[in-house]
mmCIF file of C-alpha atoms in Angstrom:
data_model
loop_
_atom_site.group_PDB
_atom_site.id
_atom_site.type_symbol
_atom_site.label_atom_id
_atom_site.label_comp_id
_atom_site.label_asym_id
_atom_site.label_seq_id
_atom_site.Cartn_x
_atom_site.Cartn_y
_atom_site.Cartn_z
ATOM 1 C CA UNK O 380 0.000 0.000 0.000
ATOM 2 C CA UNK O 381 1.150 3.592 -0.420
ATOM 3 C CA UNK O 382 2.084 3.724 3.278
ATOM 4 C CA UNK O 383 4.074 0.482 3.110
ATOM 5 C CA UNK O 384 1.340 -1.788 4.457
ATOM 6 C CA UNK O 385 0.938 -5.172 2.807
ATOM 7 C CA UNK O 386 -2.456 -5.948 1.190
ATOM 8 C CA UNK O 387 -3.186 -9.634 0.667
ATOM 9 C CA UNK O 388 -5.828 -12.361 0.673
ATOM 10 C CA UNK O 389 -5.423 -15.366 2.965
ATOM 11 C CA UNK O 390 -7.374 -18.590 3.203
ATOM 12 C CA UNK O 391 -8.255 -20.443 6.363
ATOM 13 C CA UNK O 392 -10.135 -23.671 5.688
ATOM 14 C CA UNK O 393 -12.702 -22.826 3.013
ATOM 15 C CA UNK O 394 -12.950 -19.125 3.809
ATOM 16 C CA UNK O 395 -10.901 -16.237 2.414
ATOM 17 C CA UNK O 396 -10.137 -12.967 4.190
ATOM 18 C CA UNK O 397 -8.534 -9.819 2.766
ATOM 19 C CA UNK O 398 -6.057 -8.050 5.041
ATOM 20 C CA UNK O 399 -4.124 -4.800 5.145
ATOM 21 C CA UNK O 400 -1.176 -5.824 7.344
ATOM 22 C CA UNK O 401 -2.971 -7.566 10.228
ATOM 23 C CA UNK O 402 -6.293 -5.704 9.914
ATOM 24 C CA UNK O 403 -9.200 -7.607 8.333
ATOM 25 C CA UNK O 404 -10.744 -5.629 5.499
ATOM 26 C CA UNK O 405 -13.190 -8.250 4.277
ATOM 27 C CA UNK O 406 -13.911 -11.695 5.642
ATOM 28 C CA UNK O 407 -15.782 -14.920 4.956
ATOM 29 C CA UNK O 408 -15.350 -14.981 1.179
ATOM 30 C CA UNK O 409 -15.654 -18.283 -0.697
ATOM 31 C CA UNK O 410 -12.916 -17.345 -3.197
ATOM 32 C CA UNK O 411 -10.682 -14.478 -4.248
ATOM 33 C CA UNK O 412 -9.477 -14.938 -7.812
ATOM 34 C CA UNK O 413 -8.442 -11.678 -9.459
ATOM 35 C CA UNK O 414 -6.623 -8.761 -7.861
ATOM 36 C CA UNK O 415 -5.246 -5.459 -9.135
ATOM 37 C CA UNK O 416 -3.508 -2.559 -7.426
ATOM 38 C CA UNK O 417 -2.757 0.789 -9.063
ATOM 39 C CA UNK O 418 0.793 2.096 -9.545
ATOM 40 C CA UNK O 419 0.533 4.514 -6.618
ATOM 41 C CA UNK O 420 -0.586 1.775 -4.236
ATOM 42 C CA UNK O 421 -3.678 3.766 -3.271
ATOM 43 C CA UNK O 422 -6.462 1.681 -4.830
ATOM 44 C CA UNK O 423 -6.896 -2.073 -4.870
ATOM 45 C CA UNK O 424 -9.606 -4.252 -6.417
ATOM 46 C CA UNK O 425 -10.613 -7.904 -6.202
ATOM 47 C CA UNK O 426 -13.065 -10.205 -7.923
ATOM 48 C CA UNK O 427 -14.563 -12.477 -5.277
ATOM 49 C CA UNK O 428 -17.047 -15.298 -4.833
ATOM 50 C CA UNK O 429 -19.357 -14.908 -1.863
ATOM 51 C CA UNK O 430 -20.506 -17.775 0.356
ATOM 52 C CA UNK O 431 -23.868 -17.600 -1.455
ATOM 53 C CA UNK O 432 -22.107 -18.665 -4.669
ATOM 54 C CA UNK O 433 -22.641 -15.281 -6.328
ATOM 55 C CA UNK O 434 -19.661 -13.242 -7.529
ATOM 56 C CA UNK O 435 -18.851 -9.527 -7.423
ATOM 57 C CA UNK O 436 -16.148 -6.887 -7.632
ATOM 58 C CA UNK O 437 -14.682 -5.197 -4.572
ATOM 59 C CA UNK O 438 -12.782 -1.890 -4.427
ATOM 60 C CA UNK O 439 -10.536 -0.842 -1.553
ATOM 61 C CA UNK O 440 -9.428 2.764 -1.204
ATOM 62 C CA UNK O 441 -8.468 5.043 1.660
ATOM 63 C CA UNK O 442 -11.314 7.266 0.410
ATOM 64 C CA UNK O 443 -13.805 4.576 1.516
ATOM 65 C CA UNK O 444 -14.606 3.684 5.116
ATOM 66 C CA UNK O 445 -15.018 0.039 4.079
ATOM 67 C CA UNK O 446 -14.610 -1.907 0.833
ATOM 68 C CA UNK O 447 -17.064 -1.014 -1.908
ATOM 69 C CA UNK O 448 -18.867 -4.137 -3.127
ATOM 70 C CA UNK O 449 -20.677 -4.311 -6.450
ATOM 71 C CA UNK O 450 -23.911 -6.031 -7.366
ATOM 72 C CA UNK O 451 -23.902 -9.831 -7.165
ATOM 73 C CA UNK O 452 -23.757 -11.801 -10.440
ATOM 74 C CA UNK O 453 -23.635 -15.431 -11.530
ATOM 75 C CA UNK O 454 -20.063 -14.929 -12.753
ATOM 76 C CA UNK O 455 -17.530 -12.090 -13.018
ATOM 77 C CA UNK O 456 -14.174 -11.953 -14.821
ATOM 78 C CA UNK O 457 -11.669 -9.684 -16.608
ATOM 79 C CA UNK O 458 -11.015 -7.185 -13.819
ATOM 80 C CA UNK O 459 -9.657 -3.785 -14.860
ATOM 81 C CA UNK O 460 -8.658 -0.976 -12.499
ATOM 82 C CA UNK O 461 -8.749 2.725 -13.327
ATOM 83 C CA UNK O 462 -5.177 4.105 -13.130
ATOM 84 C CA UNK O 463 -6.036 7.031 -10.818
ATOM 85 C CA UNK O 464 -9.561 6.777 -9.391
ATOM 86 C CA UNK O 465 -11.277 4.109 -7.253
ATOM 87 C CA UNK O 466 -13.141 2.708 -10.254
ATOM 88 C CA UNK O 467 -13.191 -0.854 -11.552
ATOM 89 C CA UNK O 468 -14.578 -2.507 -14.647
ATOM 90 C CA UNK O 469 -15.253 -6.189 -15.306
ATOM 91 C CA UNK O 470 -17.353 -8.602 -17.328
ATOM 92 C CA UNK O 471 -20.429 -9.909 -15.500
ATOM 93 C CA UNK O 472 -22.842 -12.673 -16.414
ATOM 94 C CA UNK O 473 -26.389 -12.705 -15.102
ATOM 95 C CA UNK O 474 -27.888 -15.547 -17.111
ATOM 96 C CA UNK O 475 -28.704 -15.176 -19.929
ATOM 97 C CA UNK O 476 -27.155 -11.695 -20.182
ATOM 98 C CA UNK O 477 -23.538 -10.595 -20.345
ATOM 99 C CA UNK O 478 -22.710 -7.054 -19.206
ATOM 100 C CA UNK O 479 -19.703 -4.853 -18.709
ATOM 101 C CA UNK O 480 -19.800 -3.280 -15.261
ATOM 102 C CA UNK O 481 -18.152 0.021 -14.320
ATOM 103 C CA UNK O 482 -18.420 0.238 -10.512
ATOM 104 C CA UNK O 483 -22.222 -0.062 -10.265
ATOM 105 C CA UNK O 484 -23.146 0.992 -13.826
ATOM 106 C CA UNK O 485 -24.007 -1.817 -16.239
ATOM 107 C CA UNK O 486 -23.294 -1.496 -19.956
ATOM 108 C CA UNK O 487 -25.051 -3.714 -22.470
ATOM 109 C CA UNK O 488 -22.849 -5.958 -24.532
ATOM 110 C CA UNK O 489 -23.107 -9.141 -26.531
ATOM 111 C CA UNK O 490 -22.344 -12.663 -25.438
ATOM 112 C CA UNK O 491 -19.159 -12.331 -27.476
ATOM 113 C CA UNK O 492 -17.349 -9.266 -26.214
ATOM 114 C CA UNK O 493 -13.815 -8.272 -25.428
ATOM 115 C CA UNK O 494 -12.432 -7.564 -22.009
ATOM 116 C CA UNK O 495 -13.143 -4.029 -20.861
ATOM 117 C CA UNK O 496 -10.168 -1.669 -21.035
ATOM 118 C CA UNK O 497 -9.406 1.782 -19.696
ATOM 119 C CA UNK O 498 -7.389 4.168 -21.822
ATOM 120 C CA UNK O 499 -3.934 4.763 -20.338
ATOM 121 C CA UNK O 500 -5.111 7.865 -18.445
ATOM 122 C CA UNK O 501 -8.517 6.426 -17.523
ATOM 123 C CA UNK O 502 -10.593 8.911 -19.537
ATOM 124 C CA UNK O 503 -12.254 6.184 -21.605
ATOM 125 C CA UNK O 504 -13.673 2.738 -20.878
ATOM 126 C CA UNK O 505 -14.049 0.713 -24.066
ATOM 127 C CA UNK O 506 -14.748 -2.803 -25.313
ATOM 128 C CA UNK O 507 -15.711 -4.647 -28.519
ATOM 129 C CA UNK O 508 -18.824 -6.752 -29.002
ATOM 130 C CA UNK O 509 -20.245 -8.876 -31.811
ATOM 131 C CA UNK O 510 -23.670 -10.402 -32.365
ATOM 132 C CA UNK O 511 -25.122 -10.018 -35.861
ATOM 133 C CA UNK O 512 -22.756 -7.100 -36.355
ATOM 134 C CA UNK O 513 -19.818 -5.759 -34.403
ATOM 135 C CA UNK O 514 -19.602 -2.595 -32.334
ATOM 136 C CA UNK O 515 -17.254 -0.735 -30.050
ATOM 137 C CA UNK O 516 -18.579 0.739 -26.837
ATOM 138 C CA UNK O 517 -16.811 3.849 -25.534
ATOM 139 C CA UNK O 518 -17.970 5.188 -22.188
ATOM 140 C CA UNK O 519 -21.302 3.412 -22.658
ATOM 141 C CA UNK O 520 -22.023 4.628 -26.186
ATOM 142 C CA UNK O 521 -22.036 1.957 -28.895
ATOM 143 C CA UNK O 522 -20.652 2.640 -32.370
ATOM 144 C CA UNK O 523 -21.287 0.072 -35.126
ATOM 145 C CA UNK O 524 -18.238 -1.266 -36.929
ATOM 146 C CA UNK O 525 -18.834 -2.114 -40.582
ATOM 147 C CA UNK O 526 -16.516 -5.091 -40.608
ATOM 148 C CA UNK O 527 -16.309 -8.241 -38.515
ATOM 149 C CA UNK O 528 -13.721 -7.806 -35.778
ATOM 150 C CA UNK O 529 -12.893 -10.652 -33.415
ATOM 151 C CA UNK O 530 -13.862 -9.661 -29.852
ATOM 152 C CA UNK O 531 -10.662 -11.186 -28.499
ATOM 153 C CA UNK O 532 -8.653 -8.753 -30.624
ATOM 154 C CA UNK O 533 -6.548 -6.373 -28.576
ATOM 155 C CA UNK O 534 -7.306 -2.794 -29.539
ATOM 156 C CA UNK O 535 -5.688 0.500 -28.633
ATOM 157 C CA UNK O 536 -7.561 3.746 -28.114
ATOM 158 C CA UNK O 537 -6.148 7.200 -27.648
ATOM 159 C CA UNK O 538 -8.091 9.020 -24.904
ATOM 160 C CA UNK O 539 -10.769 11.435 -26.136
ATOM 161 C CA UNK O 540 -10.207 10.517 -29.779
ATOM 162 C CA UNK O 541 -12.507 8.998 -32.386
ATOM 163 C CA UNK O 542 -10.068 6.344 -33.566
ATOM 164 C CA UNK O 543 -9.033 2.883 -32.510
ATOM 165 C CA UNK O 544 -6.139 0.806 -33.777
ATOM 166 C CA UNK O 545 -5.565 -2.918 -34.006
ATOM 167 C CA UNK O 546 -3.434 -5.330 -35.953
ATOM 168 C CA UNK O 547 -4.502 -8.238 -38.118
ATOM 169 C CA UNK O 548 -2.431 -11.053 -39.580
ATOM 170 C CA UNK O 549 -1.426 -8.818 -42.455
ATOM 171 C CA UNK O 550 -1.690 -5.176 -41.392
ATOM 172 C CA UNK O 551 -2.125 -2.475 -38.770
ATOM 173 C CA UNK O 552 -5.568 -0.858 -38.977
ATOM 174 C CA UNK O 553 -6.618 2.587 -37.773
ATOM 175 C CA UNK O 554 -10.403 2.846 -37.715
ATOM 176 C CA UNK O 555 -12.238 6.176 -37.544
ATOM 177 C CA UNK O 556 -15.236 5.306 -35.401
ATOM 178 C CA UNK O 557 -17.620 8.067 -36.480
ATOM 179 C CA UNK O 558 -17.482 7.422 -40.238
ATOM 180 C CA UNK O 559 -16.079 3.881 -40.500
ATOM 181 C CA UNK O 560 -13.055 4.882 -42.614
ATOM 182 C CA UNK O 561 -10.001 2.675 -42.230
ATOM 183 C CA UNK O 562 -6.333 3.234 -42.978
#
């Protein structure tokens, strides 16, 4: 942690507890399976399974009196942590729907979507999705993409811009989101 304290999850029997040094932050969790901490050591996030079998995201910050827990889902995965603010994003499944969650806000996506990503400065949250057609969602707004793009494709996005970039087997593509032009 930013003050030199050690943040960790420990298991005793079938129960997990999250600690900051020797202080319990959260207890009686069924599983802790993804963890991120920002570069400053001021914000930490976990994806956890509760004893009920439901799963959720948890954010720990000195700004909060206690950990911030998200809504419970059937499954959560692909944890992402904002670089500066106590904000997390992850994929959540609430059968039969898949969503991208930003703290407590839910964004619609398709069953086949990419992992959520923050731009390097955290200004944008974006992800790809494909059903009948493909789209990119940027800060909750969906833009159709005129070509089929694999949702597992890693894309790059400059903050506050209208372009994304990705590579294929044969080229590097820059796509202008508003008009669909590619270079």
